[in-house]
Structure formats: C-alpha cells, structure tokens
Short mmCIF file of C-alpha atoms and ligand atoms in Angstrom, two decimals:
data_model
loop_
_atom_site.label_atom_id
_atom_site.label_comp_id
_atom_site.label_asym_id
_atom_site.label_seq_id
_atom_site.Cartn_x
_atom_site.Cartn_y
_atom_site.Cartn_z
CA UNK A 7 0.00 0.00 0.00
CA UNK A 8 1.14 3.52 -0.76
CA UNK A 9 2.71 5.29 2.20
CA UNK A 10 0.13 7.56 3.82
CA UNK A 11 1.33 10.89 5.15
CA UNK A 12 0.03 14.03 6.75
CA UNK A 13 1.53 17.29 5.46
CA UNK A 14 1.58 20.15 7.92
CA UNK A 15 2.58 23.79 7.47
CA UNK A 16 3.35 25.70 10.66
CA UNK A 17 1.97 29.21 10.11
CA UNK A 18 4.37 30.58 12.74
CA UNK A 19 7.49 29.62 10.79
CA UNK A 20 6.17 28.52 7.40
CA UNK A 21 8.08 25.29 7.93
CA UNK A 22 6.63 22.16 6.33
CA UNK A 23 6.50 18.75 7.95
CA UNK A 24 5.48 15.29 6.82
CA UNK A 25 4.17 12.74 9.30
CA UNK A 26 3.53 9.08 8.59
CA UNK A 27 -0.05 7.91 9.06
CA UNK A 28 -0.34 4.36 10.31
CA UNK A 29 -3.67 2.66 11.05
CA UNK A 30 -5.44 6.02 10.95
CA UNK A 31 -3.11 7.68 13.44
CA UNK A 32 -0.03 9.86 13.54
CA UNK A 33 2.48 9.54 16.36
CA UNK A 34 1.89 12.37 18.80
CA UNK A 35 5.63 12.45 19.56
CA UNK A 36 6.30 13.28 15.86
CA UNK A 37 4.68 16.65 16.56
CA UNK A 38 7.70 17.52 18.69
CA UNK A 39 9.59 18.11 15.44
CA UNK A 40 7.44 21.22 15.00
CA UNK A 41 9.47 23.90 16.70
CA UNK A 42 9.99 27.66 16.51
CA UNK A 43 13.66 27.85 17.38
CA UNK A 44 16.19 25.78 19.32
CA UNK A 45 14.70 26.63 22.74
CA UNK A 46 11.23 25.49 21.74
CA UNK A 47 10.19 22.20 23.41
CA UNK A 48 8.13 21.27 20.34
CA UNK A 49 4.41 21.07 19.68
CA UNK A 50 2.23 19.00 21.99
CA UNK A 51 -1.29 17.76 21.47
CA UNK A 52 -3.86 18.69 24.13
CA UNK A 53 -6.44 15.99 24.76
CA UNK A 54 -8.23 16.11 28.13
CA UNK A 55 -10.06 12.84 28.86
CA UNK A 56 -8.31 11.15 25.90
CA UNK A 57 -11.08 12.11 23.48
CA UNK A 58 -8.88 11.46 20.47
CA UNK A 59 -5.73 9.75 21.71
CA UNK A 60 -4.83 6.09 21.20
CA UNK A 61 -2.68 5.26 24.22
CA UNK A 62 -1.68 1.81 23.02
CA UNK A 63 -1.95 -0.79 20.29
CA UNK A 64 -4.15 -3.64 21.39
CA UNK A 65 -5.24 -6.94 19.86
CA UNK A 66 -7.76 -7.85 22.55
CA UNK A 67 -11.11 -6.14 21.98
CA UNK A 68 -12.56 -4.43 18.93
CA UNK A 69 -15.46 -1.97 19.13
CA UNK A 70 -17.15 -0.18 16.25
CA UNK A 71 -19.23 2.30 18.20
CA UNK A 72 -21.15 3.60 15.20
CA UNK A 73 -22.27 0.16 14.12
CA UNK A 74 -22.70 -1.25 17.66
CA UNK A 75 -20.11 -4.03 17.16
CA UNK A 76 -18.12 -5.66 19.96
CA UNK A 77 -15.64 -8.49 19.42
CA UNK A 78 -13.15 -10.23 21.70
CA UNK A 79 -10.09 -11.38 19.75
CA UNK A 80 -12.17 -11.13 16.55
CA UNK A 81 -15.15 -13.18 17.74
CA UNK A 82 -18.54 -11.39 17.87
CA UNK A 83 -19.83 -10.97 21.42
CA UNK A 84 -23.19 -12.46 20.39
CA UNK A 85 -21.57 -15.76 19.38
CA UNK A 86 -19.39 -15.95 22.47
CA UNK A 87 -22.37 -15.22 24.76
CA UNK A 88 -24.41 -17.92 23.07
CA UNK A 89 -21.82 -20.67 22.74
CA UNK A 90 -19.14 -20.30 25.43
CA UNK A 91 -18.67 -20.49 29.16
CA UNK A 92 -17.15 -17.53 30.95
CA UNK A 93 -13.83 -19.26 31.62
CA UNK A 94 -13.59 -20.25 27.94
CA UNK A 95 -13.97 -16.57 27.03
CA UNK A 96 -11.50 -15.62 29.77
CA UNK A 97 -8.95 -17.96 28.17
CA UNK A 98 -9.63 -16.41 24.77
CA UNK A 99 -9.21 -12.86 26.07
CA UNK A 100 -6.01 -13.70 27.92
CA UNK A 101 -4.36 -16.02 25.40
CA UNK A 102 -5.68 -14.77 22.06
CA UNK A 103 -7.26 -18.03 20.85
CA UNK A 104 -10.21 -20.15 21.90
CA UNK A 105 -8.94 -23.07 23.97
CA UNK A 106 -8.97 -26.71 22.89
CA UNK A 107 -10.75 -29.08 25.27
CA UNK A 108 -7.48 -29.93 27.00
CA UNK A 109 -6.36 -26.31 27.25
CA UNK A 110 -9.72 -25.36 28.75
CA UNK A 111 -9.61 -28.24 31.22
CA UNK A 112 -6.16 -27.18 32.40
CA UNK A 113 -7.13 -23.52 32.59
CA UNK A 114 -10.31 -24.24 34.57
CA UNK A 115 -8.31 -26.49 36.92
CA UNK A 116 -5.64 -23.77 37.25
CA UNK A 117 -8.21 -21.12 38.18
CA UNK A 118 -10.24 -23.43 40.43
CA UNK A 119 -7.10 -24.31 42.39
CA UNK A 120 -6.97 -20.67 43.56
CA UNK A 121 -10.52 -20.06 44.73
CA UNK A 122 -9.65 -20.27 48.45
CA UNK A 123 -8.60 -17.17 50.35
CA UNK A 124 -5.87 -17.23 52.95
CA UNK A 125 -7.65 -17.44 56.34
CA UNK A 126 -6.04 -14.15 57.34
CA UNK A 127 -7.75 -12.46 54.39
CA UNK A 128 -11.03 -12.99 56.21
CA UNK A 129 -9.65 -10.82 59.01
CA UNK A 130 -9.33 -7.88 56.59
CA UNK A 131 -13.02 -8.24 55.83
CA UNK A 132 -13.92 -8.58 59.49
CA UNK A 133 -12.59 -5.06 60.03
CA UNK A 134 -15.36 -3.52 57.94
CA UNK A 135 -18.66 -2.27 59.33
CA UNK A 136 -21.69 -4.35 58.43
CA UNK A 137 -22.92 -1.45 56.26
CA UNK A 138 -19.61 -0.88 54.44
CA UNK A 139 -20.11 -0.55 50.67
CA UNK A 140 -19.24 -3.94 49.12
CA UNK A 141 -17.22 -2.24 46.39
CA UNK A 142 -15.00 -0.60 49.04
CA UNK A 143 -14.55 -4.01 50.70
CA UNK A 144 -13.77 -5.60 47.34
CA UNK A 145 -11.19 -2.98 46.33
CA UNK A 146 -9.44 -3.05 49.72
CA UNK A 147 -9.33 -6.83 49.95
CA UNK A 148 -7.94 -7.24 46.43
CA UNK A 149 -5.25 -4.67 47.30
CA UNK A 150 -4.55 -6.47 50.58
CA UNK A 151 -3.77 -9.68 48.68
CA UNK A 152 -0.62 -7.91 47.53
CA UNK A 153 0.66 -8.38 51.09
CA UNK A 154 -0.08 -12.11 50.96
CA UNK A 155 1.62 -12.85 47.62
CA UNK A 156 5.00 -11.15 47.64
CA UNK A 157 5.99 -13.14 44.53
CA UNK A 158 3.47 -11.08 42.55
CA UNK A 159 6.05 -8.31 42.37
CA UNK A 160 7.97 -10.27 39.71
CA UNK A 161 5.88 -8.66 37.00
CA UNK A 162 8.47 -9.17 34.27
CA UNK A 163 8.48 -12.94 34.81
CA UNK A 164 5.83 -14.50 32.52
CA UNK A 165 5.46 -17.59 34.73
CA UNK A 166 4.79 -15.50 37.81
CA UNK A 167 2.33 -13.37 35.83
CA UNK A 168 0.39 -16.46 34.74
CA UNK A 169 0.19 -17.62 38.37
CA UNK A 170 -1.08 -14.24 39.61
CA UNK A 171 -3.62 -14.08 36.78
CA UNK A 172 -5.05 -17.45 37.82
CA UNK A 173 -4.97 -16.45 41.47
CA UNK A 174 -6.87 -13.26 40.82
CA UNK A 175 -9.50 -14.82 38.55
CA UNK A 176 -9.94 -17.62 41.10
CA UNK A 177 -10.21 -15.36 44.12
CA UNK A 178 -12.32 -12.39 43.00
CA UNK A 179 -15.66 -14.31 43.24
CA UNK A 180 -14.68 -15.49 46.72
CA UNK A 181 -13.87 -11.93 47.83
CA UNK A 182 -17.13 -10.67 46.31
CA UNK A 183 -19.19 -13.41 47.99
CA UNK A 184 -17.50 -12.83 51.36
CA UNK A 185 -18.16 -9.09 51.10
CA UNK A 186 -21.81 -9.88 50.36
CA UNK A 187 -22.17 -12.27 53.29
CA UNK A 188 -20.31 -9.89 55.58
CA UNK A 189 -22.88 -7.19 54.82
CA UNK A 190 -25.66 -9.64 55.75
CA UNK A 191 -23.91 -10.99 58.84
CA UNK A 192 -23.85 -14.54 57.43
CA UNK A 193 -20.92 -16.97 57.89
CA UNK A 194 -18.57 -17.27 54.91
CA UNK A 195 -18.97 -20.31 52.68
CA UNK A 196 -15.86 -22.01 51.37
CA UNK A 197 -15.58 -22.55 47.62
CA UNK A 198 -16.85 -25.84 46.20
CA UNK A 199 -14.44 -26.81 43.46
CA UNK A 200 -16.80 -29.43 42.00
CA UNK A 201 -18.94 -26.60 40.69
CA UNK A 202 -18.47 -24.37 37.66
CA UNK A 203 -17.13 -20.81 38.10
CA UNK A 204 -20.57 -19.17 38.34
CA UNK A 205 -22.21 -22.08 40.20
CA UNK A 206 -19.47 -21.91 42.81
CA UNK A 207 -19.98 -18.15 43.08
CA UNK A 208 -23.69 -18.76 43.70
CA UNK A 209 -22.76 -21.41 46.28
CA UNK A 210 -20.57 -18.93 48.18
CA UNK A 211 -23.29 -16.28 48.01
CA UNK A 212 -26.40 -18.23 48.84
CA UNK A 213 -25.69 -21.60 50.47
CA UNK A 214 -27.21 -21.82 53.93
CA UNK A 215 -27.37 -25.14 55.83
CA UNK A 216 -27.79 -27.57 52.94
CA UNK A 217 -24.87 -30.01 52.66
CA UNK A 218 -24.41 -29.44 48.92
CA UNK A 219 -25.46 -26.34 46.98
CA UNK A 220 -27.41 -26.97 43.78
CA UNK A 221 -27.41 -23.96 41.51
CA UNK A 222 -30.45 -23.16 39.41
CA UNK A 223 -29.05 -23.87 35.91
CA UNK A 224 -30.97 -20.99 34.28
CA UNK A 225 -29.62 -18.49 36.78
CA UNK A 226 -26.09 -19.96 36.56
CA UNK A 227 -26.13 -19.66 32.75
CA UNK A 228 -27.51 -16.11 32.91
CA UNK A 229 -24.70 -15.11 35.30
CA UNK A 230 -22.18 -16.77 32.99
CA UNK A 231 -23.53 -14.72 30.07
CA UNK A 232 -23.43 -11.52 32.11
CA UNK A 233 -19.82 -12.31 33.02
CA UNK A 234 -18.96 -12.87 29.35
CA UNK A 235 -20.51 -9.52 28.38
CA UNK A 236 -18.57 -7.66 31.06
CA UNK A 237 -15.19 -9.35 30.56
CA UNK A 238 -13.43 -6.62 28.58
CA UNK A 239 -14.18 -3.36 26.82
CA UNK A 240 -10.85 -2.07 25.45
CA UNK A 241 -9.44 1.25 26.72
CA UNK A 242 -12.16 2.40 29.12
CA UNK A 243 -11.49 4.33 32.32
CA UNK A 244 -10.61 1.30 34.49
CA UNK A 245 -8.54 -0.47 31.80
CA UNK A 246 -6.61 2.75 31.38
CA UNK A 247 -5.99 2.86 35.14
CA UNK A 248 -4.86 -0.79 35.09
CA UNK A 249 -2.35 0.01 32.38
CA UNK A 250 -1.22 3.28 33.96
CA UNK A 251 -0.63 1.77 37.42
CA UNK A 252 0.85 -1.39 35.87
CA UNK A 253 3.26 0.72 33.81
CA UNK A 254 5.11 1.57 37.03
CA UNK A 255 5.61 -2.21 37.45
CA UNK A 256 3.39 -2.31 40.54
CA UNK A 257 2.07 -5.81 41.31
CA UNK A 258 -1.19 -7.00 39.69
CA UNK A 259 -3.14 -7.07 42.97
CA UNK A 260 -2.73 -3.35 43.60
CA UNK A 261 -3.21 -2.63 39.88
CA UNK A 262 -6.49 -4.56 39.91
CA UNK A 263 -7.60 -2.75 43.06
CA UNK A 264 -6.87 0.59 41.36
CA UNK A 265 -8.79 -0.45 38.26
CA UNK A 266 -11.71 -1.58 40.43
CA UNK A 267 -11.64 1.82 42.16
CA UNK A 268 -12.00 3.48 38.76
CA UNK A 269 -14.85 1.11 37.92
CA UNK A 270 -16.73 2.04 41.09
CA UNK A 271 -17.55 5.58 39.92
CA UNK A 272 -21.13 6.32 38.80
CA UNK A 273 -20.06 7.32 35.29
CA UNK A 274 -18.39 3.93 34.79
CA UNK A 275 -19.35 0.59 36.39
CA UNK A 276 -21.11 2.29 39.30
CA UNK A 277 -23.82 3.31 36.83
CA UNK A 278 -25.65 -0.02 37.28
CA UNK A 279 -26.28 0.82 40.93
CA UNK A 280 -27.40 4.33 39.95
CA UNK A 281 -29.86 2.95 37.36
CA UNK A 282 -31.76 1.09 40.06
CA UNK A 283 -31.81 4.17 42.30
CA UNK A 284 -33.14 6.14 39.32
CA UNK A 285 -35.86 3.58 38.59
CA UNK A 286 -36.85 3.68 42.28
CA UNK A 287 -37.00 7.46 42.12
CA UNK A 288 -39.19 7.36 38.99
CA UNK A 289 -41.47 4.90 40.80
CA UNK A 290 -43.95 4.13 38.01
CA UNK A 291 -44.34 4.14 34.23
CA UNK A 292 -46.55 7.21 34.45
CA UNK A 293 -43.70 9.31 35.82
CA UNK A 294 -41.22 8.46 33.06
CA UNK A 295 -42.06 11.32 30.70
CA UNK A 296 -41.74 13.91 33.46
CA UNK A 297 -38.41 12.42 34.55
CA UNK A 298 -37.03 12.58 31.01
CA UNK A 299 -38.09 16.24 30.77
CA UNK A 300 -36.16 16.96 33.99
CA UNK A 301 -33.04 15.35 32.52
CA UNK A 302 -33.39 17.37 29.33
CA UNK A 303 -33.69 20.52 31.40
CA UNK A 304 -30.22 19.76 32.79
CA UNK A 305 -31.13 18.05 36.08
CA UNK A 306 -28.78 15.09 36.08
CA UNK A 307 -28.21 12.35 33.55
CA UNK A 308 -30.20 9.35 32.50
CA UNK A 309 -28.11 6.65 34.15
CA UNK A 310 -27.36 3.62 31.98
CA UNK A 311 -27.61 5.79 28.86
CA UNK A 312 -24.85 7.15 26.64
CA UNK A 313 -21.35 5.98 25.94
CA UNK A 314 -18.09 7.54 24.85
CA UNK A 315 -17.67 5.01 22.04
CA UNK A 316 -21.12 3.59 21.23
CA UNK A 317 -23.19 5.97 19.17
CA UNK A 318 -25.58 3.13 18.49
CA UNK A 319 -27.28 0.48 20.64
CA UNK A 320 -24.72 -1.15 22.95
CA UNK A 321 -24.73 -4.80 21.76
CA UNK A 322 -24.30 -5.95 25.36
CA UNK A 323 -27.53 -4.22 26.41
CA UNK A 324 -29.42 -6.14 23.72
CA UNK A 325 -28.12 -9.50 25.00
CA UNK A 326 -28.79 -8.53 28.63
CA UNK A 327 -32.40 -7.69 27.75
CA UNK A 328 -32.71 -11.21 26.31
CA UNK A 329 -31.01 -12.77 29.38
CA UNK A 330 -33.41 -10.85 31.67
CA UNK A 331 -36.36 -12.68 30.13
CA UNK A 332 -34.68 -16.03 30.83
CA UNK A 333 -33.93 -15.08 34.43
CA UNK A 334 -37.45 -13.83 35.08
CA UNK A 335 -38.78 -17.30 34.21
CA UNK A 336 -36.84 -18.58 37.23
CA UNK A 337 -37.20 -15.60 39.58
CA UNK A 338 -40.42 -13.89 38.55
CA UNK A 339 -40.52 -10.65 36.61
CA UNK A 340 -38.89 -7.59 38.14
CA UNK A 341 -41.56 -4.85 37.97
CA UNK A 342 -38.77 -2.29 37.36
CA UNK A 343 -38.44 -3.74 33.87
CA UNK A 344 -41.65 -2.01 32.79
CA UNK A 345 -40.34 1.36 33.93
CA UNK A 346 -37.01 0.70 32.17
CA UNK A 347 -38.72 -0.32 28.92
CA UNK A 348 -40.89 2.79 29.00
CA UNK A 349 -37.85 4.94 29.73
CA UNK A 350 -35.95 3.42 26.82
CA UNK A 351 -38.92 3.88 24.47
CA UNK A 352 -39.48 7.53 25.39
CA UNK A 353 -35.79 8.40 25.31
CA UNK A 354 -35.15 6.73 21.95
CA UNK A 355 -38.00 8.72 20.38
CA UNK A 356 -36.86 12.01 21.87
CA UNK A 357 -34.93 14.58 19.81
CA UNK A 358 -32.51 15.30 22.71
CA UNK A 359 -31.34 11.68 22.88
CA UNK A 360 -31.51 11.09 19.10
CA UNK A 361 -29.36 14.15 18.37
CA UNK A 362 -26.73 13.13 20.90
CA UNK A 363 -26.88 9.45 19.88
CA UNK A 364 -27.62 8.33 23.43
CA UNK A 365 -28.67 4.68 23.70
CA UNK A 366 -28.99 2.24 26.61
CA UNK A 367 -25.58 0.90 27.65
CA UNK A 368 -24.57 -2.31 29.42
CA UNK A 369 -25.56 -0.93 32.82
CA UNK A 370 -29.15 -0.11 31.90
CA UNK A 371 -30.64 -3.61 32.16
CA UNK A 372 -28.02 -5.53 34.16
CA UNK A 373 -29.19 -4.16 37.53
CA UNK A 374 -32.74 -5.30 36.85
CA UNK A 375 -31.48 -8.87 36.53
CA UNK A 376 -29.24 -8.57 39.57
CA UNK A 377 -32.13 -7.26 41.64
CA UNK A 378 -34.37 -10.11 40.47
CA UNK A 379 -31.64 -12.46 41.71
CA UNK A 380 -31.88 -10.87 45.15
CA UNK A 381 -28.85 -8.54 45.13
CA UNK A 382 -28.99 -5.11 46.70
CA UNK A 383 -27.87 -2.33 44.30
CA UNK A 384 -24.63 -1.88 46.30
CA UNK A 385 -23.48 -5.31 45.04
CA UNK A 386 -24.03 -4.56 41.35
CA UNK A 387 -20.64 -3.03 40.59
CA UNK A 388 -18.89 -5.87 42.39
CA UNK A 389 -20.67 -8.23 40.00
CA UNK A 390 -19.20 -6.17 37.15
CA UNK A 391 -15.70 -6.22 38.68
CA UNK A 392 -15.47 -10.04 38.87
CA UNK A 393 -15.48 -10.69 35.11
CA UNK A 394 -13.75 -7.40 34.24
CA UNK A 395 -10.75 -8.64 36.24
CA UNK A 396 -10.05 -10.86 33.22
CA UNK A 397 -10.01 -7.87 30.86
CA UNK A 398 -7.85 -5.80 33.21
CA UNK A 399 -5.32 -8.63 33.47
CA UNK A 400 -5.22 -9.12 29.69
CA UNK A 401 -4.66 -5.37 29.21
CA UNK A 402 -1.95 -5.40 31.92
CA UNK A 403 -0.16 -8.36 30.36
CA UNK A 404 -0.33 -6.86 26.87
CA UNK A 405 1.06 -3.57 28.19
CA UNK A 406 3.99 -5.30 29.93
CA UNK A 407 4.85 -7.28 26.79
CA UNK A 408 4.66 -4.25 24.49
CA UNK A 409 8.18 -2.94 23.79
CA UNK A 410 6.76 0.50 22.98
CA UNK A 411 5.19 0.97 26.41
CA UNK A 412 6.94 2.82 29.21
CA UNK A 413 5.83 4.29 32.49
CA UNK A 414 2.64 6.29 31.77
CA UNK A 415 3.41 9.94 32.16
CA UNK A 416 1.28 12.53 30.37
CA UNK A 417 2.38 16.07 29.66
CA UNK A 418 0.51 19.11 30.90
CA UNK A 419 -0.07 22.64 29.71
CA UNK A 420 1.02 24.70 32.68
CA UNK A 421 -1.41 27.53 33.43
CA UNK A 422 -0.06 28.71 36.80
CA UNK A 423 2.11 31.67 37.83
CA UNK A 424 5.50 32.45 36.41
CA UNK A 425 8.32 32.45 38.97
CA UNK A 426 7.62 34.86 41.84
CA UNK A 427 9.33 35.94 45.04
CA UNK A 428 8.55 34.05 48.26
CA UNK A 429 6.42 36.13 50.71
CA UNK A 430 7.09 35.66 54.46
CA UNK A 431 3.93 34.72 56.42
CA UNK A 432 3.64 38.03 58.27
CA UNK A 433 3.53 39.91 54.97
CA UNK A 434 0.93 37.75 53.22
CA UNK A 435 -2.40 39.29 52.23
CA UNK A 436 -5.56 37.19 51.69
CA UNK A 437 -5.80 36.52 47.97
CA UNK A 438 -8.36 34.74 45.91
CA UNK A 439 -6.90 31.34 45.11
CA UNK A 440 -6.72 30.75 41.39
CA UNK A 441 -7.86 27.22 40.56
CA UNK A 442 -6.00 27.26 37.28
N1 CMC B 25 -28.23 11.51 30.03
C1 CMC B 25 -28.44 12.74 29.51
N2 CMC B 25 -27.56 13.39 28.73
C2 CMC B 25 -26.41 12.76 28.46
C3 CMC B 25 -26.13 11.48 28.95
C4 CMC B 25 -27.08 10.86 29.75
N3 CMC B 25 -26.87 9.63 30.25
N4 CMC B 25 -24.91 11.10 28.53
C5 CMC B 25 -24.44 12.11 27.79
N5 CMC B 25 -25.36 13.12 27.74
C6 CMC B 25 -25.25 14.37 27.00
C7 CMC B 25 -24.23 15.29 27.64
O1 CMC B 25 -24.82 16.13 28.61
C8 CMC B 25 -23.73 16.06 26.43
O2 CMC B 25 -24.72 17.00 26.08
P1 CMC B 25 -24.31 18.44 25.46
O3 CMC B 25 -23.68 18.10 24.14
O4 CMC B 25 -25.58 19.21 25.36
O5 CMC B 25 -23.33 19.02 26.44
C9 CMC B 25 -23.72 14.99 25.33
O6 CMC B 25 -24.73 14.06 25.71
C10 CMC B 25 -22.38 14.30 25.16
O7 CMC B 25 -22.04 13.69 26.40
P2 CMC B 25 -20.60 13.65 27.02
O8 CMC B 25 -20.73 13.84 28.51
O9 CMC B 25 -19.67 14.57 26.26
O10 CMC B 25 -20.19 12.17 26.71
P3 CMC B 25 -18.96 11.39 27.33
O11 CMC B 25 -18.46 10.52 26.25
O12 CMC B 25 -17.98 12.30 27.97
O13 CMC B 25 -19.64 10.54 28.50
C11 CMC B 25 -20.73 8.83 29.64
C12 CMC B 25 -19.99 9.21 28.37
C13 CMC B 25 -20.99 7.33 29.64
C14 CMC B 25 -19.86 9.15 30.88
C15 CMC B 25 -22.07 9.61 29.71
O14 CMC B 25 -22.87 9.26 28.61
C16 CMC B 25 -22.82 9.36 31.02
O15 CMC B 25 -22.53 10.03 32.02
N6 CMC B 25 -23.79 8.40 31.06
C17 CMC B 25 -24.48 8.08 32.28
C18 CMC B 25 -23.62 7.18 33.15
C19 CMC B 25 -23.52 5.77 32.59
O16 CMC B 25 -24.50 5.16 32.22
N7 CMC B 25 -22.29 5.23 32.59
C20 CMC B 25 -22.01 3.87 32.12
C21 CMC B 25 -21.23 3.87 30.86
S1 CMC B 25 -21.15 2.29 30.03
C22 CMC B 25 -20.44 1.17 31.11
C23 CMC B 25 -19.15 1.57 31.73
O17 CMC B 25 -18.38 2.42 31.26
O18 CMC B 25 -18.86 0.98 32.74
#
C-alpha cells in the first residue's frame, strides 16, 4: 500500500512537515519536530479525557461504536455469549485463541485451584462495618492480597504473571461473595471446586445449611452470560488505570484494586447501581415522561444511557435484555423492567437523545437482573468487577509485553504563575486562590 502521510505547514514559521499515518493515526511524539527555534520544546497535542488519543496498540477487543459491534479477539460478542462459558472466554481474552478441550480443562483447573482465600484475608473483611459498601470491601481486599503474595512483584516474569492471573481470577468471586455475606452478617462459605465458576460463586453467596449447593441452571447460565458480556471493553477508564498503574511495574493485585476503584464511579461501572436508584425514584411508568423532561432541562443524567464510544445500541444491552427474560422465568418478573422499557422507548424517540446518539448501555438492564436475583444495588458493581478482572489482566499483560510501552506519564499545559518571590507569612495578604 502507498505510504500515507500528513503534510503540515506551521503558520508561525512557514516550515513544512510530513508525518507518517499508520492505522489512521499519527504519532503524537512526531509533533515535537514542530518547533519555533532551538529553545522550543516542540508542539504537543492537548487531549483532556483522551477524546482522540490512542494510548496503546491492542489486539484484545474491537469496538465499532457507530455500528454497535463488539468483538473479543475477533469473535462477535453475540456468538461468544451464546456458545461459550465464561472461563472459555477468559482464556480467549487472555491467550488470544479459543482453547482446545485440554487447554480449557487445564485452565479451569488452574483457576479453580486458587478459589480459596488465605484465612487471614477474612480478618481484613472482618474489620469492615456491616454497612460498608461492598465495592469498598472488594477494592481493599484485592489490594490487601498484595501483602499475601510477595511473589506477585515479579511482574516481568511470565510464569509469575500467569500464576497471579489465575490467582486473581480464582479469588475475585470469593472476595465478592464474602463481602456480600459480611454485609448480611452470614458466615462465609468455602468454595466448592466441584462446581463451575458461576455455580461456585452462587454457592458462596447463597448456600445456607444444605450439605451441597445446587445452583439453578438458568440463573447460573444467565450469570455466565453476564460475566462474558462484562469481561473486557478495550481502553475504558478502568482499563486505562490498570495500564497506567501497571506501567510503574506495581504488582497486579494493587493494579487490579486501582482499576476496580476506577470502575466504582457512577459514570463507569457504578452506573448499574445508579440505574436502580433512578428507577426507584421514577417509581412508576406514568412518571417516566416527566423524569425525562427533567433530565433534558439539565437536572442530572439518564443513568445507563450514553457511551463515549457507542453511538448506536450497545450490543451488550441487547443481550442482557434477552437474558433478563430467561432469568425472570426462574425468579419472577422484576416490575422495574416495565419502567425501564418505557424509559428506553421515550428516550429513543426524543430529539434530545436522538441528536446526541444516546442509547442504553450495558448498565441499563443488568441491575434489573441482579435485583431479580436478590442482590442489593450496592453489590451490582462488584458483579461487574469479577469478570472485568479478566479484561484488566489481559490489558496489563499486553502492556507489559509491548516494547513501545513505558511508564505512563502525560504532559501538561502549565497555566499557573511564572516564577515569583517568596512572601514571608507576616507579609501575606488574603488573595483569591486561582484554581488554574
Ligand atoms: N443523560 C443525559 N444526557 C447525556 C447522557 C445521559 N446519560 N450522557 C451524555 N449526555 C449528553 C451530555 O450532557 C452532552 O450533552 P451536550 O452536548 O448538550 O453538552 C452529550 O450528551 C455528550 O455527552 P458527554 O458527557 O460529552 O459524553 P462522554 O463521552 O464524555 O460521556 C458517559 C460518556 C458514559 C460518561 C455519559 O454518557 C454518562 O454520564 N452516562 C451516564 C452514566 C452511565 O450510564 N455510565 C455507564 C457507561 S457504560 C459502562 C461503563 O463504562 O462501565
């Protein structure tokens, strides 16, 4: 193919530059060639919130936001959700190819081997109040595992990385279930390694006095599908945190805790909790129109709507809507669904949402399923964090293996004072503090 280039003329100097275009991008560091004199640092690009900056090359997840396409390692999300188990998809995301039967068996065994938590880890959880937010408990306990596994610091050793990846994937459901039971005051249930990944999670959440937990297969499959849909989503806020913290060569436990902290915010994974609060606030179908008008007038956002990348229906939301119908057969219909459907209908017909291309995202319907399963909204983001741990770890591993990556360190455009003389305290006047 013919070499693609961008020709630039700097109006300050009339100098001309030619920059190579590769995969629809120029290298931002090439801009540094654009200078006005020897003292000039060179031109920077300014991109708050990374609106138009590719921070890495990645072969993991592909999204076409205009067409509503999501693929892991090239496979459409719809096919993976229909045909695979979560751990099969986890293997694909981490290793790049779907596993053979033997590879899957070994991977499942490798993850299952790590479902137990060190007994001391339970003590970390015991320190929390009964009403502590489960996401705070989850983040802190994942970070605390860094103190248990000192070998995790060998981040440049591929064998150690593989071990920590399996440990983390094995342990996050246990941490989540313990946080859940802690908030209810129930005793912790040890993992049952005869069960599948999601069945075992259900066992740790819901087993009471029965000698062996039997998971409802419809619910177990629905959870598996939800886990598949949430497993990765390329360079979102939390994946970016995972890569940024990981780029300092911090261990994967603290990196995962940092990524989970990013996920917990209401504009990211915390939105699923906010959707349920919003549906509670709306209360009934009749109030939907009035609520939408309030949003349009600038009072808040419609939670579970909109996306930085999707300017079309989020394909995950479509599958979740389908999964909700399956779950409701087992649990009974969640009456919130009617409010959500009405909200979606009214919003999708409204000029405000059409013009801004705002569609339901993954968080819009997931909470309705989680609530039907008996979870309180505070648990919803934890349920997102369990499968996303796989995506974070794949992004972390890819970053560490990428020879172009270095410690993440953005530039800034300094807007503060020039150098000024120090003023002794007795001579200082009260001044308005400039925020920037
Ligand atoms: N309700 C009402 N208006 C909205 C919404 C919304 N949910 N989302 C965006 N807008 C408006 C926004 O006010 C802006 O309007 P204007 O052009 O008049 O200023 C326009 O649409 C563009 O929005 P933006 O804030 O520039 O978009 P963004 O790419 O920075 O934000 C977002 C993306 C997901 C943070 C945002 O859509 C949002 O806050 N949504 C609600 C929270 C949510 O559901 N988050 C979950 C995201 S998907 C899962 C995940 O990331 O974990």
